[in-house]
Coordinates of C-alpha atoms in Angstrom, one line a residue:
Chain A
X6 CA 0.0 0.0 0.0
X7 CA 2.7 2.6 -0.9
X8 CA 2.6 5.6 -2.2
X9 CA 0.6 7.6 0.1
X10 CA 3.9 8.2 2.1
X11 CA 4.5 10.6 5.6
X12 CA 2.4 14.0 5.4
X13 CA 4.2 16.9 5.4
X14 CA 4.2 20.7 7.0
X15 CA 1.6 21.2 10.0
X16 CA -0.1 17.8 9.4
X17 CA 3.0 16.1 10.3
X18 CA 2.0 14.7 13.3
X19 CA -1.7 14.1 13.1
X20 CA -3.6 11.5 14.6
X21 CA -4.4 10.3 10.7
X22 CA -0.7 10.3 9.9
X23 CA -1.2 6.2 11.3
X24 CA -4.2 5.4 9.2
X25 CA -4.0 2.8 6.2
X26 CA -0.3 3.3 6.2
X27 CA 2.6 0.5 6.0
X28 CA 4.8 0.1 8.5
X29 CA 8.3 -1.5 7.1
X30 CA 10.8 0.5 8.7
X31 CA 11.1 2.9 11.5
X32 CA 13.2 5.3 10.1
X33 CA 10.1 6.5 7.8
X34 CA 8.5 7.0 11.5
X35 CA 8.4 10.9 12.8
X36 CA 9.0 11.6 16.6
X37 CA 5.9 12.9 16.9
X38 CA 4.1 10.3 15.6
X39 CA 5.9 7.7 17.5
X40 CA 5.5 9.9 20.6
X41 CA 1.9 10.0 19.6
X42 CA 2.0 5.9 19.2
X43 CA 3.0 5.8 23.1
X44 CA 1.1 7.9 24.4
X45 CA -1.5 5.3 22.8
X46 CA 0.2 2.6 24.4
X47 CA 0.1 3.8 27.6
X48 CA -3.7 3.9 27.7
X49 CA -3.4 -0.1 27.5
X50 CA -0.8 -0.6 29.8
X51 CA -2.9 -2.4 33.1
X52 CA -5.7 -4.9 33.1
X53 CA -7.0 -5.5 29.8
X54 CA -10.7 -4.6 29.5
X55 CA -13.1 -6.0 26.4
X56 CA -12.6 -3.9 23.2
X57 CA -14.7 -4.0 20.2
X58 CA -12.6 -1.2 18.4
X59 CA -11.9 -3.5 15.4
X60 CA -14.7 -5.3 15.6
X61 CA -15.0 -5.5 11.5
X62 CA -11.6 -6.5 11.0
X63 CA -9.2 -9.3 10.3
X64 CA -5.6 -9.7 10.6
X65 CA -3.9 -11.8 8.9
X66 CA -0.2 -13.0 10.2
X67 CA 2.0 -14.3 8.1
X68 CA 5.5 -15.5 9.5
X69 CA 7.8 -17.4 7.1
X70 CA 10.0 -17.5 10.2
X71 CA 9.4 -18.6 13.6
X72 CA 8.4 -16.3 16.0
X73 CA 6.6 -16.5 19.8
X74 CA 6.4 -12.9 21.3
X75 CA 5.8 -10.7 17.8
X76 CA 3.1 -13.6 16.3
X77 CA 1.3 -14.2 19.8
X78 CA 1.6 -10.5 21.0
X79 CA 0.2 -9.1 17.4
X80 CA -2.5 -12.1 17.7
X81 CA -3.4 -11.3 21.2
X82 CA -3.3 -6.9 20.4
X83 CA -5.8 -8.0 17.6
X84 CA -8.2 -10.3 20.0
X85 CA -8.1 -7.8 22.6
X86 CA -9.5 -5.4 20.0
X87 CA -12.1 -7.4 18.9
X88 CA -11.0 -8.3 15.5
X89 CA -10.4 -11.7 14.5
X90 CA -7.4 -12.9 13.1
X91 CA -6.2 -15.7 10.3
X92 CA -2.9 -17.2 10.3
X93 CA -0.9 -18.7 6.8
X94 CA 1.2 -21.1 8.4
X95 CA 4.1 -22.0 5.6
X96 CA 4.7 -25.5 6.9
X97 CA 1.6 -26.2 5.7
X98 CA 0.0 -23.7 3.0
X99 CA 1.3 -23.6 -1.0
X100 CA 4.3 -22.0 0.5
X101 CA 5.6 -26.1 0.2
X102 CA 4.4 -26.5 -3.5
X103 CA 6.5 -22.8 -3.7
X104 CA 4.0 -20.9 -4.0
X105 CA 6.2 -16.6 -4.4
X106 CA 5.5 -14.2 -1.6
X107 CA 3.7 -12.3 -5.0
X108 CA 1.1 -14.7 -4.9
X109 CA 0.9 -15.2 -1.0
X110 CA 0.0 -11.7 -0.7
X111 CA -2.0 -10.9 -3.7
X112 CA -4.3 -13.7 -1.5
X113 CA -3.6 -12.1 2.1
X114 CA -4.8 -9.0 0.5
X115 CA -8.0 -10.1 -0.1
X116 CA -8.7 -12.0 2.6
X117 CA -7.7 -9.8 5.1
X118 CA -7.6 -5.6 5.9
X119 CA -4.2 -5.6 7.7
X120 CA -1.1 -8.1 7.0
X121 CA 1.4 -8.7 9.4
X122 CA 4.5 -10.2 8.0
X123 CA 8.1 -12.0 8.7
X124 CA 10.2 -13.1 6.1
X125 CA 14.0 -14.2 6.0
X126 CA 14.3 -12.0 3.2
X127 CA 15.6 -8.5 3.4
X128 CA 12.9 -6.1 1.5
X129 CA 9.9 -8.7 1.4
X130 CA 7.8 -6.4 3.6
X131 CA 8.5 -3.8 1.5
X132 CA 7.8 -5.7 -1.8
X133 CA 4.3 -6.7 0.2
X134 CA 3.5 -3.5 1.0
X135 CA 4.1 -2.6 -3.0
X136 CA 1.8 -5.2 -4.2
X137 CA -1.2 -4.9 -1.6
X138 CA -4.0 -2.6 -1.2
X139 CA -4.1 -3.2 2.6
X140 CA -1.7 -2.3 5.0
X141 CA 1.5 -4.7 5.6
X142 CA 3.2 -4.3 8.9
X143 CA 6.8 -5.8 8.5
X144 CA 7.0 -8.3 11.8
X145 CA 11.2 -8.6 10.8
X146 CA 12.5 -8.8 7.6
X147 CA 16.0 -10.6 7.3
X148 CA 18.9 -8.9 9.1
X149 CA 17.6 -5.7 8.3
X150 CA 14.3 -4.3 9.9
X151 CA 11.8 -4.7 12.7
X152 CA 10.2 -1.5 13.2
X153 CA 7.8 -2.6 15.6
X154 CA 10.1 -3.9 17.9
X155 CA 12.2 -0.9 17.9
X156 CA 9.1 0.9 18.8
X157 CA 8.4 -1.0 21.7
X158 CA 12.2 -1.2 22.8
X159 CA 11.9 3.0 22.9
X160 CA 8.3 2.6 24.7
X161 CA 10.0 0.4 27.0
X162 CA 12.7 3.2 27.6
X163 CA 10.3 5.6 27.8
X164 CA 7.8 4.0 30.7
X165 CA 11.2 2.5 32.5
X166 CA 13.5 6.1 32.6
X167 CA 10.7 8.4 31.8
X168 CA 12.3 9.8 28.8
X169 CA 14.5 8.4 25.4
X170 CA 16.8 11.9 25.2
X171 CA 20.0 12.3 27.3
X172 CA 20.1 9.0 28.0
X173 CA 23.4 6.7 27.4
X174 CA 23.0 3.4 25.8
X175 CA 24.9 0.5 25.3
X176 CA 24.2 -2.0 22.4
X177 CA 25.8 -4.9 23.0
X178 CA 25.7 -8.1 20.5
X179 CA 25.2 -9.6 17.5
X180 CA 25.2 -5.8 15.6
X181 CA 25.5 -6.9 12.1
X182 CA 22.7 -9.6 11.7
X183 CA 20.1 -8.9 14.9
X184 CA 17.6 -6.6 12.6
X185 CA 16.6 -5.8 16.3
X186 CA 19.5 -3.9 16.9
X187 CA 19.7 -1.7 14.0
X188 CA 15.8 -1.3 14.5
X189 CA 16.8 0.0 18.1
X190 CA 19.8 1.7 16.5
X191 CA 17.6 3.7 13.8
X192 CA 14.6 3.9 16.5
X193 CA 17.2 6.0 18.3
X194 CA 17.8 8.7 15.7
X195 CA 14.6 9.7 16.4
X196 CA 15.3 10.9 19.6
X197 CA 18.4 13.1 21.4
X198 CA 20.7 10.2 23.1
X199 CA 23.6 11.3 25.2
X200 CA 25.6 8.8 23.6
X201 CA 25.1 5.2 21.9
X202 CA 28.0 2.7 22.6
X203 CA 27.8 0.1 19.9
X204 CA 29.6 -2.5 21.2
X205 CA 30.2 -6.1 19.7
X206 CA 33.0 -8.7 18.6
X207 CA 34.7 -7.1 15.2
X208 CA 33.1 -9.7 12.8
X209 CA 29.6 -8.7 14.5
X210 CA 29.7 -4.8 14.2
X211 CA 27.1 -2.8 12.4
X212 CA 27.3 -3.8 8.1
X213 CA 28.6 -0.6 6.0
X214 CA 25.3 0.6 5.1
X215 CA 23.9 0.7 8.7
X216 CA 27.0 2.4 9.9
X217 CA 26.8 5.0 7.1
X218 CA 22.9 6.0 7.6
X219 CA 23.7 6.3 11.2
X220 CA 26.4 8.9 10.7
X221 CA 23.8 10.6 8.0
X222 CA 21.2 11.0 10.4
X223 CA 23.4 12.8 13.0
X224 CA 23.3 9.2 15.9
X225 CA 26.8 10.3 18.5
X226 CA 27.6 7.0 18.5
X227 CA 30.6 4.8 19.1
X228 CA 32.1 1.2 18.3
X229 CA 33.7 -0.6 20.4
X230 CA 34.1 -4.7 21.7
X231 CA 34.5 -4.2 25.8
X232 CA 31.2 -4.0 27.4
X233 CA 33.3 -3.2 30.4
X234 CA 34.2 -0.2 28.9
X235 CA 30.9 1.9 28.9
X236 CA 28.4 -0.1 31.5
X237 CA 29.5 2.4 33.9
X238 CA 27.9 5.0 31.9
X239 CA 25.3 3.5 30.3
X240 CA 21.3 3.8 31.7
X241 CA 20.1 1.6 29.2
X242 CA 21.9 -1.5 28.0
X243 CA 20.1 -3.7 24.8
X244 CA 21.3 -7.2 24.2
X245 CA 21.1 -9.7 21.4
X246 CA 21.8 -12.6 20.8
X247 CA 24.3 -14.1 18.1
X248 CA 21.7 -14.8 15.0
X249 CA 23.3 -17.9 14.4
X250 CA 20.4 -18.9 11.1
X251 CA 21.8 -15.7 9.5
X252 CA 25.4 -16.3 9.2
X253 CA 26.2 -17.3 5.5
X254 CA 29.2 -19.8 7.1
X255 CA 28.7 -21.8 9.5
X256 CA 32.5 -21.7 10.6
X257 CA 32.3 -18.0 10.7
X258 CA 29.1 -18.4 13.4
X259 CA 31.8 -21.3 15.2
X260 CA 34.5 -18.3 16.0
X261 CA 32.4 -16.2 17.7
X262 CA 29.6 -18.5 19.3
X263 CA 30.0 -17.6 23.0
X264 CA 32.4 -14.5 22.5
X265 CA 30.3 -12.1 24.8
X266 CA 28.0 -12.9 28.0
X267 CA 26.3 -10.4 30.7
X268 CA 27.0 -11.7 33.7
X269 CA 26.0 -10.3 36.9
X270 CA 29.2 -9.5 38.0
X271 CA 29.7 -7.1 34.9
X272 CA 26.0 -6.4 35.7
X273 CA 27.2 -5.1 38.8
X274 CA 29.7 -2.7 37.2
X275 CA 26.7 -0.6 36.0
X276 CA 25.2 2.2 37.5
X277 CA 22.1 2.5 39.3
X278 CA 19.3 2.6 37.3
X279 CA 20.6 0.8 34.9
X280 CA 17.9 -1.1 32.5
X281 CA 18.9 -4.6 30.9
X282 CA 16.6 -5.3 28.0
X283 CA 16.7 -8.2 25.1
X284 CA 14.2 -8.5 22.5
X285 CA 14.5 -12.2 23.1
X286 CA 14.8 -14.8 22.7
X287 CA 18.0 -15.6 24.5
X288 CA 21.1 -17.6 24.3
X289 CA 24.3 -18.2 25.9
X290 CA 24.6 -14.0 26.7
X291 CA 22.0 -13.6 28.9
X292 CA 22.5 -15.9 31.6
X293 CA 19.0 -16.7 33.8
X294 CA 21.1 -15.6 37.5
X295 CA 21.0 -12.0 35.7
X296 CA 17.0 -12.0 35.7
X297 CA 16.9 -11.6 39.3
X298 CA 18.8 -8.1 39.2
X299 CA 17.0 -5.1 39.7
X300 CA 17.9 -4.4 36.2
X301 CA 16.7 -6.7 34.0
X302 CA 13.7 -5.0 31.9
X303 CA 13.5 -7.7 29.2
X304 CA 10.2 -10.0 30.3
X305 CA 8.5 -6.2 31.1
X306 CA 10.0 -5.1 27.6
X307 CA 8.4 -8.4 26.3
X308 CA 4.8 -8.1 28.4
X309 CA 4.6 -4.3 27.0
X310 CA 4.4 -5.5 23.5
X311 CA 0.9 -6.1 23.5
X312 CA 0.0 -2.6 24.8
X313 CA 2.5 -1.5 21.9
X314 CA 1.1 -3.3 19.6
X315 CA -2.5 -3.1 20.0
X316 CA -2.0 1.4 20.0
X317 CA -0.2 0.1 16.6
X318 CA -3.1 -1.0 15.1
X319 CA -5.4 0.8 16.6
X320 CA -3.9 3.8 14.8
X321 CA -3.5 1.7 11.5
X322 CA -6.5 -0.5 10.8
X323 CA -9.0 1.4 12.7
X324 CA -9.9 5.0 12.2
X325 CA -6.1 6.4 12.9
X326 CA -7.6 7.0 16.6
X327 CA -6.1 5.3 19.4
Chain B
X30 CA 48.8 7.4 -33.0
X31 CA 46.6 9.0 -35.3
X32 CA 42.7 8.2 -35.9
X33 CA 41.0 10.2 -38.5
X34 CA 38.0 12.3 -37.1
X35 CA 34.7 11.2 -37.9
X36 CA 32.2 13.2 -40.0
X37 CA 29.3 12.9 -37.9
X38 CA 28.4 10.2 -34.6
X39 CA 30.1 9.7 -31.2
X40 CA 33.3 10.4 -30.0
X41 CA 33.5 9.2 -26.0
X42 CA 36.5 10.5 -24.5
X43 CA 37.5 10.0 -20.6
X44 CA 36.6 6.5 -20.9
X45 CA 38.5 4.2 -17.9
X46 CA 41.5 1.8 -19.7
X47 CA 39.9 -1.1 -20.4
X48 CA 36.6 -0.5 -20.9
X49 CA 36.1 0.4 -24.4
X50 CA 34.5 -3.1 -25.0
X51 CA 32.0 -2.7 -22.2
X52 CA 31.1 0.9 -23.1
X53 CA 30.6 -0.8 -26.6
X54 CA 28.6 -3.7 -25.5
X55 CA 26.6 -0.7 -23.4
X56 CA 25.7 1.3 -26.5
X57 CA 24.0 -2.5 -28.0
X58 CA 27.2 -3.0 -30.4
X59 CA 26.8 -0.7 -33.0
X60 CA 29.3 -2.6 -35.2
X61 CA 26.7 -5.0 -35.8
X62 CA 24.6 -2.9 -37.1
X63 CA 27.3 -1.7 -40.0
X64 CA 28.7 1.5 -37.8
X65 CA 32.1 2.1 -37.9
X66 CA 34.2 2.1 -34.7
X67 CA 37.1 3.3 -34.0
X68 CA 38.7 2.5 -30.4
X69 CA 41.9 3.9 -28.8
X70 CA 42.8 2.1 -25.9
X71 CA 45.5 2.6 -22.8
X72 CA 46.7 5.9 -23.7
X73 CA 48.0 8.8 -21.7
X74 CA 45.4 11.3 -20.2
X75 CA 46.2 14.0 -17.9
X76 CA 43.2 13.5 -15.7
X77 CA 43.2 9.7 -15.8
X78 CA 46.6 8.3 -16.5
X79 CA 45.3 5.8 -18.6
X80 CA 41.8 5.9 -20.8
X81 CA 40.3 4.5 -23.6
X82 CA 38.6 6.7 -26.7
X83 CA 35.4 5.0 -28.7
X84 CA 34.2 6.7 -31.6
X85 CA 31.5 5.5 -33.9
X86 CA 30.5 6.6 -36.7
X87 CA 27.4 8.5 -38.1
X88 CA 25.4 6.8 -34.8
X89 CA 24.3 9.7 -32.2
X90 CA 24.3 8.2 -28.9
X91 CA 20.9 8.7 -26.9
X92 CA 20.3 10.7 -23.7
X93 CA 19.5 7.3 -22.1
X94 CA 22.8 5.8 -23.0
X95 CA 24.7 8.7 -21.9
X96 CA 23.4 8.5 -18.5
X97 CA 23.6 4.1 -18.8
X98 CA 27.7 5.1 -19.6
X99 CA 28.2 6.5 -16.2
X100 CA 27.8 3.1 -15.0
X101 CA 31.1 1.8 -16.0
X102 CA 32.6 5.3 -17.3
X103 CA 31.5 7.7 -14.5
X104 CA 33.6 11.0 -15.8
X105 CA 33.3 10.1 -19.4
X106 CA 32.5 13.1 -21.8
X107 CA 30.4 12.6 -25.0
X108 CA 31.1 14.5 -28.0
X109 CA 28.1 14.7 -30.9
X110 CA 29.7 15.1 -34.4
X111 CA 28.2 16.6 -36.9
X112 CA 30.4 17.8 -40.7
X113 CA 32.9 17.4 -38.9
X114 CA 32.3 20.0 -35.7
X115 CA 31.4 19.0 -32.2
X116 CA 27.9 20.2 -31.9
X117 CA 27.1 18.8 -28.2
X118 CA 29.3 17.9 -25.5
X119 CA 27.1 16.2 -22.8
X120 CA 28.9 14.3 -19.5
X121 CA 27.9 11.3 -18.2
X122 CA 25.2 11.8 -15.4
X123 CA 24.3 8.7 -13.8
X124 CA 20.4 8.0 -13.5
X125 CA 18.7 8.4 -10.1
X126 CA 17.2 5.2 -10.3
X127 CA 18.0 1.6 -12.0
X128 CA 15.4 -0.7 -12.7
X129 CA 16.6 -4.2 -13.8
X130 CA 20.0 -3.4 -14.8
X131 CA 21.9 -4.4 -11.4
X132 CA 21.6 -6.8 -9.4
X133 CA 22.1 -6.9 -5.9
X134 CA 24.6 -9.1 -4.1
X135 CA 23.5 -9.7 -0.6
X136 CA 21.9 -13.5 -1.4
X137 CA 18.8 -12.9 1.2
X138 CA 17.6 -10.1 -0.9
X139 CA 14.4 -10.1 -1.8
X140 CA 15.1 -9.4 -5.3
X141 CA 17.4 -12.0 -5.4
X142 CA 14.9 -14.5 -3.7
X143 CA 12.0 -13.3 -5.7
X144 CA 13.3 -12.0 -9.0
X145 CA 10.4 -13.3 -11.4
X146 CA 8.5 -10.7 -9.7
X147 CA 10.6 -8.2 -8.0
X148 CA 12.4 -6.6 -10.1
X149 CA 15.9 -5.3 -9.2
X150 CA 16.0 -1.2 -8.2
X151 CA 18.8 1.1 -7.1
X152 CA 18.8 4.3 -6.7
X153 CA 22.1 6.4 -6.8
X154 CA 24.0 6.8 -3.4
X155 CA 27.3 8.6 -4.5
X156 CA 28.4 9.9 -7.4
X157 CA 32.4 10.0 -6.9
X158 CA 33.1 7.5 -6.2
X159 CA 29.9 5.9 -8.2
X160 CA 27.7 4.0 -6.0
X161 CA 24.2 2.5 -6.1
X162 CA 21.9 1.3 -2.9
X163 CA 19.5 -1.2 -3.4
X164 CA 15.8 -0.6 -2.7
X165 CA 15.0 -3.4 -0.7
X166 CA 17.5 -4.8 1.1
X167 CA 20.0 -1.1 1.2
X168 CA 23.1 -2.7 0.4
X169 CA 25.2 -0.4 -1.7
X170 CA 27.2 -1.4 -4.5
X171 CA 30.8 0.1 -5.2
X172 CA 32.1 1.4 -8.5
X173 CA 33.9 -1.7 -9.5
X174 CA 31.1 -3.7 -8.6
X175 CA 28.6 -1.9 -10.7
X176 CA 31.3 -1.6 -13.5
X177 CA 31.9 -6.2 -13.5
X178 CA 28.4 -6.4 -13.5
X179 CA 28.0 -4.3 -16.6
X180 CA 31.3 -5.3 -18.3

């Protein structure tokens, strides 16, 4: 559904800016309308209470990958809204006989009035979004986005410190292939950060093209590999996991399996206030002692997603109100 | 070495060394067509050190294949002959956008997945050096890249 694109001048941040529109990357995202998407959020934050807002609507999900907390917290936003929602499952739909994500969606499109998508295929959102008359939301594609996950990382941020500016972060991980983090990573240009500390092995830092739209949108950021480094400073450290399905070698996934872990006493190298989160799910990195601290944020991050993600298509499938 | 001048076509000057073949195969091979051609390769060029000269003969080269030439000869110059005088001298712009001519070389790409029915599009990134991002996936292609591809 492309082509309406952003609105410009005073309508910039409208409540209608949401409506119909495709979500496939944060960066085409204001800050006023994602500041306008919390504020949303926040209304649904707290005992759920019977909705009937999309009441005429059905979502369809579509994950070509597997998934537990975008599918199930998409599925449950929709049910809390009242809409109903279908599922293509590719284990067991024409996907086998190979069916093309053309046709898949040329099909979602009609059955359905909003598509939520995940694909291990860099750009498939946005080639779904080109192709259908109803809205795609991209639910990860590849290494490269996850829009709504970076919006509910900065909502998480946002409920947790109070505020996304003047903060420091630390973004610690799998940098090049956890769509996750550059989601986070773009998420934050939105905003006014203190400082961003990218920090991962060398084979696992940001790819070229991240590092370059980062620097062209103004991020203060640095690289770096020592966590203990920057936890000192940080307020808000986001962890990943190595994305071992996206490594093109396996040996190249062998030499750095393992390479970086939290652990509490690190952990207790940070200062107070500190925030731990992890879009999940986790691996070796995050070991389960460290979800006792008082700053581990990562199963609130994770419960917040429905809130999140109902606002989200409140906003788009229903009538740009949330 | 001396080639004559032409009476009327294309003379492409600023051409990289080498690449006097590709620019040809770029412009559809206009010898097979019965044009003339005359090619000057490897010689000395204050701005480039080494370049290549094409010139064919009573064939004017189109604005679409000037701006195609930037792809492998990004600071080429295109002279228009006609009697015997240069009547245009246009440089090669490269085009904002390519549709189906690249193709993009991360192997999870969308376009690489699904290319019966997305096609491949790149818009221009940098001119100096030449580079091109792809639409879907944004990895950006270098010069050389763009110029094998093409070559």
């Amino acid at each position: 559904m492309r082509g309406g694109g952003p609105p410009t001048g005073a309508d910039w941040v409208s409540r209608d800016a949401w409506k119909g529109r495709d979500v496939i990357s944060i960066l085409d995202f204001s800050r006023g309308e994602l500041e306008s998407l919390f504020k949303a959020a926040d209304a649904f934050v707290g005992p759920p209470r019977p909705r009937k807002d999309l009441a005429d609507r059905i979502i369809a999900t579509a994950f070509f990958e597997p998934s537990t907390r975008t599918r199930l917290s998409f599925t449950t936003a929709a049910l809390r809204l009242g809409a109903k929602v279908i599922d293509l499952s590719p284990d067991v739909s024409s996907i086998l006989k190979g069916e093309s994500l053309h046709d898949t969606t040329m099909m979602l499109e009609g059955y359905s009035d909003l598509i939520v998508m995940r694909h291990p295929s860099e750009g498939a959102a946005l080639l779904a979004a080109e192709l259908s008359s109803v809205p795609v939301v991209n639910g990860g594609d590849g290494s490269q986005h996850h829009p709504t996950q970076a919006m509910l990382d900065l909502f998480t941020v946002r409920r947790l410190k109070g505020r996304i500016d003047g903060l420091t972060y630390a973004v610690l991980g799998d940098n090049r292939y956890a769509r996750s983090a550059t989601s986070f990573l773009y998420g934050l240009t939105k905003f006014k950060p203190k400082m961003v500390h990218i920090v991962s092995p060398e084979t696992l830092s940001p790819r070229a093209e991240v590092v370059k739209q980062l620097k062209g949108l103004g991020l203060r950021f640095e690289l770096g590999s020592d966590l203990e480094k920057v936890i000192g400073a940080a307020d808000v450290l986001y962890l990943t996991r190595i994305q071992k399905e996206r490594f093109p070698d396996p040996n190249e996934y062998e030499k750095v399996k393992g390479s970086y872990k939290l652990t509490k006493e690190v952990l207790a190298k940070g200062k107070g206030g500190l925030i731990v989160l992890h879009p999940l799910p986790r691996s070796t990195e995050l070991p389960y002692d460290v979800d006792s601290a008082k700053a581990a944020a990562y199963m609130t991050q994770a419960h917040l997603a429905v809130p999140l993600r109902m606002a989200l298509l409140l906003k788009v499938a229903g009538g740009g109100e949330a | 070495m001396l080639v004559r001048k032409i009476p009327d076509g294309t003379v492409i000057d600023h051409v990289p060394a080498g690449k006097a073949l590709s620019v040809l195969r770029l412009l559809g091979d206009p010898q097979e067509n019965g044009f003339t051609i005359a090619m000057v390769m490897n010689v000395n060029s204050s701005k480039m050190n080494r370049k290549d000269i094409v010139k064919v003969e009573g064939m004017e080269v189109s604005p679409e294949q000037v701006q195609r030439l930037a792809l492998i000869a990004p600071r080429a110059s295109v002279n228009i002959v006609r009697s015997y005088r240069v009547v245009a001298k246009k440089n090669a712009v490269p085009p904002r956008t390519l549709r189906g001519v690249l193709n993009c070389t991360a192997p999870t790409c969308v376009s690489v997945r699904e290319k019966e029915s997305a096609p491949s599009i790149f818009f221009l990134s940098g001119r100096s050096p030449l580079r091109y991002r792809c639409k879907y996936c944004g990895r950006e292609l270098a010069e050389k890249e763009i110029s094998s591809q093409l070559g």
